[in-house]
Amino acid sequence: MKSLKIAAVVAGVFATAAVHAQALIKIDGSSTVFPVTEAVAEDFQKAKKGSVRVTVGISGTGGGFKKFCRGETDISDASRPILKKEMEDCAKAGIKYIELPVAFDALTVVVNPKNTFISQLTVAELKKMWEPAAQGKVLKWKDVNPAWPDAPLKLFGPGADSGTFDYFTEAINGKSKSSRGDFTASEDDNVLVQGVSRDNNALGFFGFAYYDENKGKLKAVQIVNPKGKAVTPSLEAVMAGEYEPLARPIFIYVSAKSMDRPEIKEFVEFYLKHGAKLAKEVKYVPLGAADYKHALDNFSKKKTGTGFGGEAEVGVKVADLLKRNPKE
């Protein structure tokens, strides 16, 4: 009996040690990139049979970079490139990083399904709604277009920490973060979905995956591209290069220091090798096979820095981005 008790105690010690030995990968950032990273994390944890735990937070691209540049996370999800201020914060803390595009997103403008007068919008119309000069002035649909109803224009969009907000304002208003402030903002895309689905006069924008998941209670708006064609957001439209200017690459940033840990290296390699299949599963557009291979090569060579130099770019090709000499 005594020997059994001793054996049980020893077994308990080893079990506790096994729990403590479980490797942890910390990821935070963009709610847009979250569905892809979460899918990869789930499959990776299964493949590792519980020996690695991956946590994925959604504090927005900006919020994620704040944590990342303080050394609190291993990987940062980002729906836009790292900005100059964030680059400076990382440099001060001695955080080097590898920038890896992982998929494309069709940034989607949505209205309530009971909206009968909007099926498509031009960039000029979206700008009239969202530019800083619209604040306190463009308050009704008819203020954008006199043919539209004399009804309140209720706007919902991501908060200032969101990379989606940064990209949308760059693409529509011509300057990142340049926007009216009198709209309902949230870093949680599900809050925006609920807002638009409950108000007949609402309009909002967020990543395609959140629209696709809720398309029974939202209506996607066609966007008139630079060639004058009204295009519905879809995987096919992004792949064909027709959904402009709201198609964009999404990224993960990997801490170079964390990369020295085998579980981080394995996770990122797993991400880039399985990312195409999992991106499609969560309704994002995968990169080309050559792009994933190039990204994997940049990662294995620890090619640190960003190909953007601290500013957002609209219409960048991933193949060209991966060939750039990154800046830190």
Short mmCIF file of C-alpha atoms in Angstrom, two decimals:
data_model
loop_
_atom_site.label_atom_id
_atom_site.label_comp_id
_atom_site.label_asym_id
_atom_site.label_seq_id
_atom_site.Cartn_x
_atom_site.Cartn_y
_atom_site.Cartn_z
CA MET A 1 0.00 0.00 0.00
CA LYS A 2 2.82 2.35 0.95
CA SER A 3 4.63 1.71 -2.33
CA LEU A 4 1.40 2.45 -4.25
CA LYS A 5 1.07 5.78 -2.42
CA ILE A 6 4.68 6.63 -3.25
CA ALA A 7 4.07 5.65 -6.89
CA ALA A 8 0.97 7.85 -7.00
CA VAL A 9 2.90 10.81 -5.56
CA VAL A 10 5.72 10.29 -8.08
CA ALA A 11 3.18 10.03 -10.93
CA GLY A 12 1.55 13.24 -9.71
CA VAL A 13 4.91 15.04 -9.69
CA PHE A 14 5.60 13.94 -13.26
CA ALA A 15 2.06 14.94 -14.36
CA THR A 16 2.53 18.40 -12.81
CA ALA A 17 5.91 18.71 -14.49
CA ALA A 18 4.32 17.75 -17.83
CA VAL A 19 1.70 20.47 -17.43
CA HIS A 20 4.36 23.05 -16.58
CA ALA A 21 6.48 21.83 -19.48
CA GLN A 22 3.73 22.66 -22.00
CA ALA A 23 5.17 25.29 -24.35
CA LEU A 24 3.13 28.50 -24.74
CA ILE A 25 2.85 30.69 -27.85
CA LYS A 26 1.28 34.12 -27.28
CA ILE A 27 -0.44 35.86 -30.19
CA ASP A 28 -2.54 39.04 -30.18
CA GLY A 29 -3.68 41.73 -32.59
CA SER A 30 -6.08 42.07 -35.51
CA SER A 31 -9.63 40.76 -35.26
CA THR A 32 -9.55 40.43 -39.06
CA VAL A 33 -6.55 38.08 -39.02
CA PHE A 34 -7.92 36.23 -35.97
CA PRO A 35 -10.06 33.65 -37.89
CA VAL A 36 -7.04 32.49 -39.94
CA THR A 37 -4.61 32.41 -36.99
CA GLU A 38 -7.17 30.68 -34.78
CA ALA A 39 -7.71 27.96 -37.43
CA VAL A 40 -3.95 27.45 -37.76
CA ALA A 41 -3.53 27.41 -33.95
CA GLU A 42 -6.23 24.74 -33.55
CA ASP A 43 -4.70 22.45 -36.18
CA PHE A 44 -1.17 23.01 -34.87
CA GLN A 45 -2.18 22.17 -31.29
CA LYS A 46 -3.83 18.96 -32.51
CA ALA A 47 -0.71 18.05 -34.48
CA LYS A 48 1.44 18.65 -31.37
CA LYS A 49 -0.96 16.53 -29.25
CA GLY A 50 -1.25 19.10 -26.50
CA SER A 51 2.48 19.68 -25.99
CA VAL A 52 2.09 23.30 -27.17
CA ARG A 53 -0.61 25.78 -26.16
CA VAL A 54 -1.40 28.71 -28.46
CA THR A 55 -3.38 31.72 -27.18
CA VAL A 56 -4.85 34.16 -29.72
CA GLY A 57 -6.17 37.57 -28.57
CA ILE A 58 -8.04 40.29 -30.50
CA SER A 59 -7.01 43.72 -29.22
CA GLY A 60 -6.82 45.19 -32.75
CA THR A 61 -3.76 45.63 -34.96
CA GLY A 62 -2.59 48.72 -33.03
CA GLY A 63 -3.29 47.17 -29.63
CA GLY A 64 -1.48 44.02 -30.71
CA PHE A 65 1.61 45.97 -31.79
CA LYS A 66 1.69 47.77 -28.41
CA LYS A 67 1.94 44.40 -26.65
CA PHE A 68 4.35 43.01 -29.25
CA CYS A 69 6.72 45.98 -29.00
CA ARG A 70 6.74 45.59 -25.20
CA GLY A 71 7.86 41.98 -25.66
CA GLU A 72 4.61 40.58 -24.25
CA THR A 73 3.73 38.45 -27.29
CA ASP A 74 5.57 36.19 -29.71
CA ILE A 75 3.49 36.95 -32.80
CA SER A 76 1.31 39.92 -33.77
CA ASP A 77 -1.66 39.58 -36.14
CA ALA A 78 -1.95 42.67 -38.35
CA SER A 79 -4.43 43.75 -41.02
CA ARG A 80 -2.05 46.50 -42.15
CA PRO A 81 1.73 46.97 -42.08
CA ILE A 82 3.58 48.13 -38.96
CA LEU A 83 3.66 51.95 -38.70
CA LYS A 84 6.65 54.25 -38.04
CA LYS A 85 5.73 54.90 -34.39
CA GLU A 86 5.37 51.15 -33.79
CA MET A 87 8.70 50.52 -35.53
CA GLU A 88 10.30 53.07 -33.19
CA ASP A 89 8.70 51.48 -30.10
CA CYS A 90 9.96 48.04 -31.14
CA ALA A 91 13.46 49.41 -31.87
CA LYS A 92 13.63 51.09 -28.43
CA ALA A 93 12.73 47.78 -26.77
CA GLY A 94 15.19 45.83 -28.93
CA ILE A 95 12.37 43.87 -30.62
CA LYS A 96 13.24 42.73 -34.15
CA TYR A 97 10.55 41.06 -36.25
CA ILE A 98 9.91 39.16 -39.47
CA GLU A 99 6.96 40.48 -41.54
CA LEU A 100 4.99 37.70 -43.23
CA PRO A 101 1.93 38.16 -45.45
CA VAL A 102 -0.40 35.19 -44.90
CA ALA A 103 -3.57 35.82 -46.99
CA PHE A 104 -5.76 38.44 -48.68
CA ASP A 105 -8.95 39.94 -47.30
CA ALA A 106 -11.83 41.62 -49.11
CA LEU A 107 -12.65 44.53 -46.81
CA THR A 108 -16.46 44.47 -46.96
CA VAL A 109 -18.95 47.35 -46.77
CA VAL A 110 -22.33 46.21 -45.47
CA VAL A 111 -25.83 47.61 -44.99
CA ASN A 112 -28.96 46.25 -43.36
CA PRO A 113 -30.84 43.74 -45.60
CA LYS A 114 -33.93 45.99 -45.42
CA ASN A 115 -32.00 48.74 -47.20
CA THR A 116 -33.58 48.76 -50.69
CA PHE A 117 -31.80 51.75 -52.25
CA ILE A 118 -28.12 50.77 -51.90
CA SER A 119 -26.66 47.97 -54.00
CA GLN A 120 -23.37 49.62 -54.98
CA LEU A 121 -21.20 52.52 -53.85
CA THR A 122 -18.38 54.51 -55.42
CA VAL A 123 -15.22 55.51 -53.59
CA ALA A 124 -16.40 59.14 -53.86
CA GLU A 125 -19.70 58.30 -52.12
CA LEU A 126 -17.90 56.40 -49.36
CA LYS A 127 -15.51 59.33 -48.95
CA LYS A 128 -18.44 61.73 -48.63
CA MET A 129 -19.75 59.57 -45.76
CA TRP A 130 -16.47 58.95 -43.95
CA GLU A 131 -14.11 61.92 -44.53
CA PRO A 132 -13.36 64.25 -41.57
CA ALA A 133 -15.38 67.07 -43.18
CA ALA A 134 -18.52 64.89 -42.97
CA GLN A 135 -18.58 65.07 -39.17
CA GLY A 136 -21.70 66.86 -37.95
CA LYS A 137 -22.74 67.64 -41.56
CA VAL A 138 -23.40 64.42 -43.47
CA LEU A 139 -26.04 63.05 -41.10
CA LYS A 140 -28.67 61.69 -43.47
CA TRP A 141 -28.53 59.42 -46.50
CA LYS A 142 -29.79 62.27 -48.70
CA ASP A 143 -26.72 64.32 -47.64
CA VAL A 144 -24.60 61.86 -49.61
CA ASN A 145 -26.94 61.58 -52.60
CA PRO A 146 -30.16 63.65 -52.93
CA ALA A 147 -31.87 60.65 -54.55
CA TRP A 148 -31.49 58.71 -51.30
CA PRO A 149 -33.98 58.91 -48.39
CA ASP A 150 -34.31 61.62 -45.79
CA ALA A 151 -33.32 59.10 -43.10
CA PRO A 152 -30.50 59.13 -40.52
CA LEU A 153 -27.18 57.70 -41.69
CA LYS A 154 -25.95 55.41 -38.89
CA LEU A 155 -22.28 54.48 -39.33
CA PHE A 156 -20.45 51.58 -37.69
CA GLY A 157 -16.73 50.95 -38.05
CA PRO A 158 -13.61 49.57 -36.38
CA GLY A 159 -11.91 51.66 -33.69
CA ALA A 160 -8.68 53.63 -34.04
CA ASP A 161 -6.56 50.65 -32.91
CA SER A 162 -7.81 48.63 -35.88
CA GLY A 163 -5.72 47.98 -38.98
CA THR A 164 -8.98 47.69 -40.92
CA PHE A 165 -9.77 51.31 -39.95
CA ASP A 166 -6.28 52.35 -41.08
CA TYR A 167 -6.56 50.58 -44.43
CA PHE A 168 -10.11 51.76 -45.16
CA THR A 169 -9.29 55.41 -44.41
CA GLU A 170 -6.14 55.20 -46.58
CA ALA A 171 -8.04 53.62 -49.49
CA ILE A 172 -11.17 55.79 -49.27
CA ASN A 173 -10.07 59.12 -47.72
CA GLY A 174 -6.50 59.10 -49.05
CA LYS A 175 -4.88 59.20 -45.61
CA SER A 176 -4.61 56.56 -42.90
CA LYS A 177 -6.63 57.36 -39.73
CA SER A 178 -8.25 60.36 -41.46
CA SER A 179 -11.94 59.97 -40.64
CA ARG A 180 -14.99 61.55 -39.10
CA GLY A 181 -15.23 60.63 -35.43
CA ASP A 182 -18.99 60.60 -34.91
CA PHE A 183 -19.65 56.94 -35.66
CA THR A 184 -20.10 53.83 -33.50
CA ALA A 185 -16.64 52.30 -33.17
CA SER A 186 -15.52 48.92 -31.82
CA GLU A 187 -12.42 46.72 -32.05
CA ASP A 188 -14.80 43.73 -31.93
CA ASP A 189 -16.23 43.09 -35.40
CA ASN A 190 -19.12 41.12 -33.90
CA VAL A 191 -20.33 44.35 -32.23
CA LEU A 192 -20.34 46.03 -35.66
CA VAL A 193 -22.23 43.09 -37.20
CA GLN A 194 -24.91 43.39 -34.49
CA GLY A 195 -25.15 47.17 -34.96
CA VAL A 196 -25.76 47.01 -38.71
CA SER A 197 -28.09 44.01 -38.50
CA ARG A 198 -30.36 45.81 -36.00
CA ASP A 199 -30.68 49.20 -37.74
CA ASN A 200 -32.33 49.64 -41.15
CA ASN A 201 -30.37 52.89 -41.71
CA ALA A 202 -26.95 51.50 -40.81
CA LEU A 203 -23.75 51.05 -42.85
CA GLY A 204 -20.50 49.52 -41.65
CA PHE A 205 -17.28 47.84 -42.79
CA PHE A 206 -15.05 44.98 -41.63
CA GLY A 207 -13.21 41.88 -42.88
CA PHE A 208 -14.94 39.52 -45.33
CA ALA A 209 -14.96 36.55 -42.91
CA TYR A 210 -17.26 38.41 -40.50
CA TYR A 211 -19.65 39.28 -43.33
CA ASP A 212 -19.64 35.70 -44.66
CA GLU A 213 -20.35 34.31 -41.20
CA ASN A 214 -23.35 36.65 -40.83
CA LYS A 215 -24.59 37.04 -44.40
CA GLY A 216 -28.12 36.04 -43.37
CA LYS A 217 -28.46 39.31 -41.48
CA LEU A 218 -26.30 41.67 -43.59
CA LYS A 219 -26.16 42.84 -47.21
CA ALA A 220 -22.76 43.28 -48.86
CA VAL A 221 -22.43 46.38 -51.03
CA GLN A 222 -20.77 46.24 -54.45
CA ILE A 223 -17.81 48.62 -54.75
CA VAL A 224 -17.19 50.45 -58.03
CA ASN A 225 -13.53 49.78 -58.88
CA PRO A 226 -11.15 52.20 -60.70
CA LYS A 227 -12.27 50.72 -64.06
CA GLY A 228 -15.89 51.68 -63.31
CA LYS A 229 -17.12 48.13 -62.65
CA ALA A 230 -19.33 47.42 -59.62
CA VAL A 231 -17.82 44.36 -57.91
CA THR A 232 -19.27 42.18 -55.16
CA PRO A 233 -16.72 41.26 -52.47
CA SER A 234 -15.72 37.62 -52.95
CA LEU A 235 -12.68 35.34 -52.99
CA GLU A 236 -12.92 35.15 -56.78
CA ALA A 237 -13.05 38.95 -57.23
CA VAL A 238 -9.95 39.41 -55.06
CA MET A 239 -8.04 36.69 -56.93
CA ALA A 240 -9.02 38.27 -60.26
CA GLY A 241 -7.70 41.66 -59.08
CA GLU A 242 -11.12 43.27 -59.59
CA TYR A 243 -12.07 44.12 -56.01
CA GLU A 244 -10.19 47.38 -55.72
CA PRO A 245 -9.34 49.41 -53.71
CA LEU A 246 -10.56 47.31 -50.77
CA ALA A 247 -8.62 44.06 -51.32
CA ARG A 248 -5.61 43.93 -49.00
CA PRO A 249 -2.93 41.55 -47.73
CA ILE A 250 -3.02 40.55 -44.06
CA PHE A 251 0.05 39.70 -41.98
CA ILE A 252 1.68 38.08 -39.01
CA TYR A 253 4.77 39.62 -37.40
CA VAL A 254 7.08 37.19 -35.63
CA SER A 255 9.48 38.26 -32.89
CA ALA A 256 13.03 37.33 -33.96
CA LYS A 257 13.87 36.55 -30.34
CA SER A 258 10.88 34.19 -30.00
CA MET A 259 11.89 32.49 -33.23
CA ASP A 260 14.83 30.92 -31.36
CA ARG A 261 12.29 28.72 -29.55
CA PRO A 262 11.58 25.53 -31.53
CA GLU A 263 7.79 25.70 -30.98
CA ILE A 264 7.63 29.20 -32.56
CA LYS A 265 9.68 28.10 -35.56
CA GLU A 266 7.48 25.02 -35.99
CA PHE A 267 4.26 27.05 -35.63
CA VAL A 268 5.23 29.65 -38.24
CA GLU A 269 6.41 26.97 -40.67
CA PHE A 270 3.10 25.15 -40.09
CA TYR A 271 1.22 28.45 -40.71
CA LEU A 272 2.94 29.08 -44.05
CA LYS A 273 2.65 25.47 -45.21
CA HIS A 274 -1.05 25.06 -44.28
CA GLY A 275 -2.13 28.71 -44.51
CA ALA A 276 -3.58 28.45 -48.03
CA LYS A 277 -6.02 25.66 -47.10
CA LEU A 278 -7.00 27.20 -43.76
CA ALA A 279 -7.36 30.73 -45.21
CA LYS A 280 -9.88 29.34 -47.72
CA GLU A 281 -11.74 27.51 -44.95
CA VAL A 282 -12.33 30.77 -43.05
CA LYS A 283 -13.26 32.62 -46.28
CA TYR A 284 -10.04 34.50 -46.95
CA VAL A 285 -8.06 34.44 -50.17
CA PRO A 286 -4.82 32.46 -50.03
CA LEU A 287 -1.58 33.80 -51.44
CA GLY A 288 -0.04 32.00 -54.40
CA ALA A 289 2.10 28.91 -53.69
CA ALA A 290 5.24 30.84 -54.77
CA ASP A 291 4.41 33.62 -52.28
CA TYR A 292 4.11 31.21 -49.35
CA LYS A 293 7.40 29.60 -50.42
CA HIS A 294 9.08 33.03 -50.62
CA ALA A 295 7.67 34.00 -47.19
CA LEU A 296 9.00 30.72 -45.74
CA ASP A 297 12.39 31.49 -47.25
CA ASN A 298 12.38 35.02 -45.73
CA PHE A 299 11.45 33.48 -42.37
CA SER A 300 14.18 30.81 -42.46
CA LYS A 301 16.73 33.52 -43.34
CA LYS A 302 15.44 35.70 -40.45
CA LYS A 303 14.85 38.59 -42.86
CA THR A 304 13.84 41.17 -40.24
CA GLY A 305 12.06 44.47 -40.80
CA THR A 306 9.15 45.65 -42.94
CA GLY A 307 8.85 46.02 -46.69
CA PHE A 308 6.64 49.09 -46.24
CA GLY A 309 8.88 51.44 -44.28
CA GLY A 310 6.20 52.45 -41.79
CA GLU A 311 3.39 53.60 -44.09
CA ALA A 312 0.27 51.94 -45.45
CA GLU A 313 0.14 51.20 -49.18
CA VAL A 314 -2.95 50.47 -51.22
CA GLY A 315 -2.73 48.00 -54.12
CA VAL A 316 0.66 46.46 -53.28
CA LYS A 317 1.40 43.07 -54.87
CA VAL A 318 2.59 40.45 -52.38
CA ALA A 319 5.18 39.03 -54.78
CA ASP A 320 6.76 42.50 -55.08
CA LEU A 321 6.55 43.09 -51.32
CA LEU A 322 8.40 39.85 -50.50
CA LYS A 323 11.28 40.86 -52.81
CA ARG A 324 11.83 44.21 -51.10
CA ASN A 325 14.73 44.86 -48.76
CA PRO A 326 12.95 45.33 -45.43
CA LYS A 327 13.55 48.40 -43.23
CA GLU A 328 13.77 48.38 -39.42
#
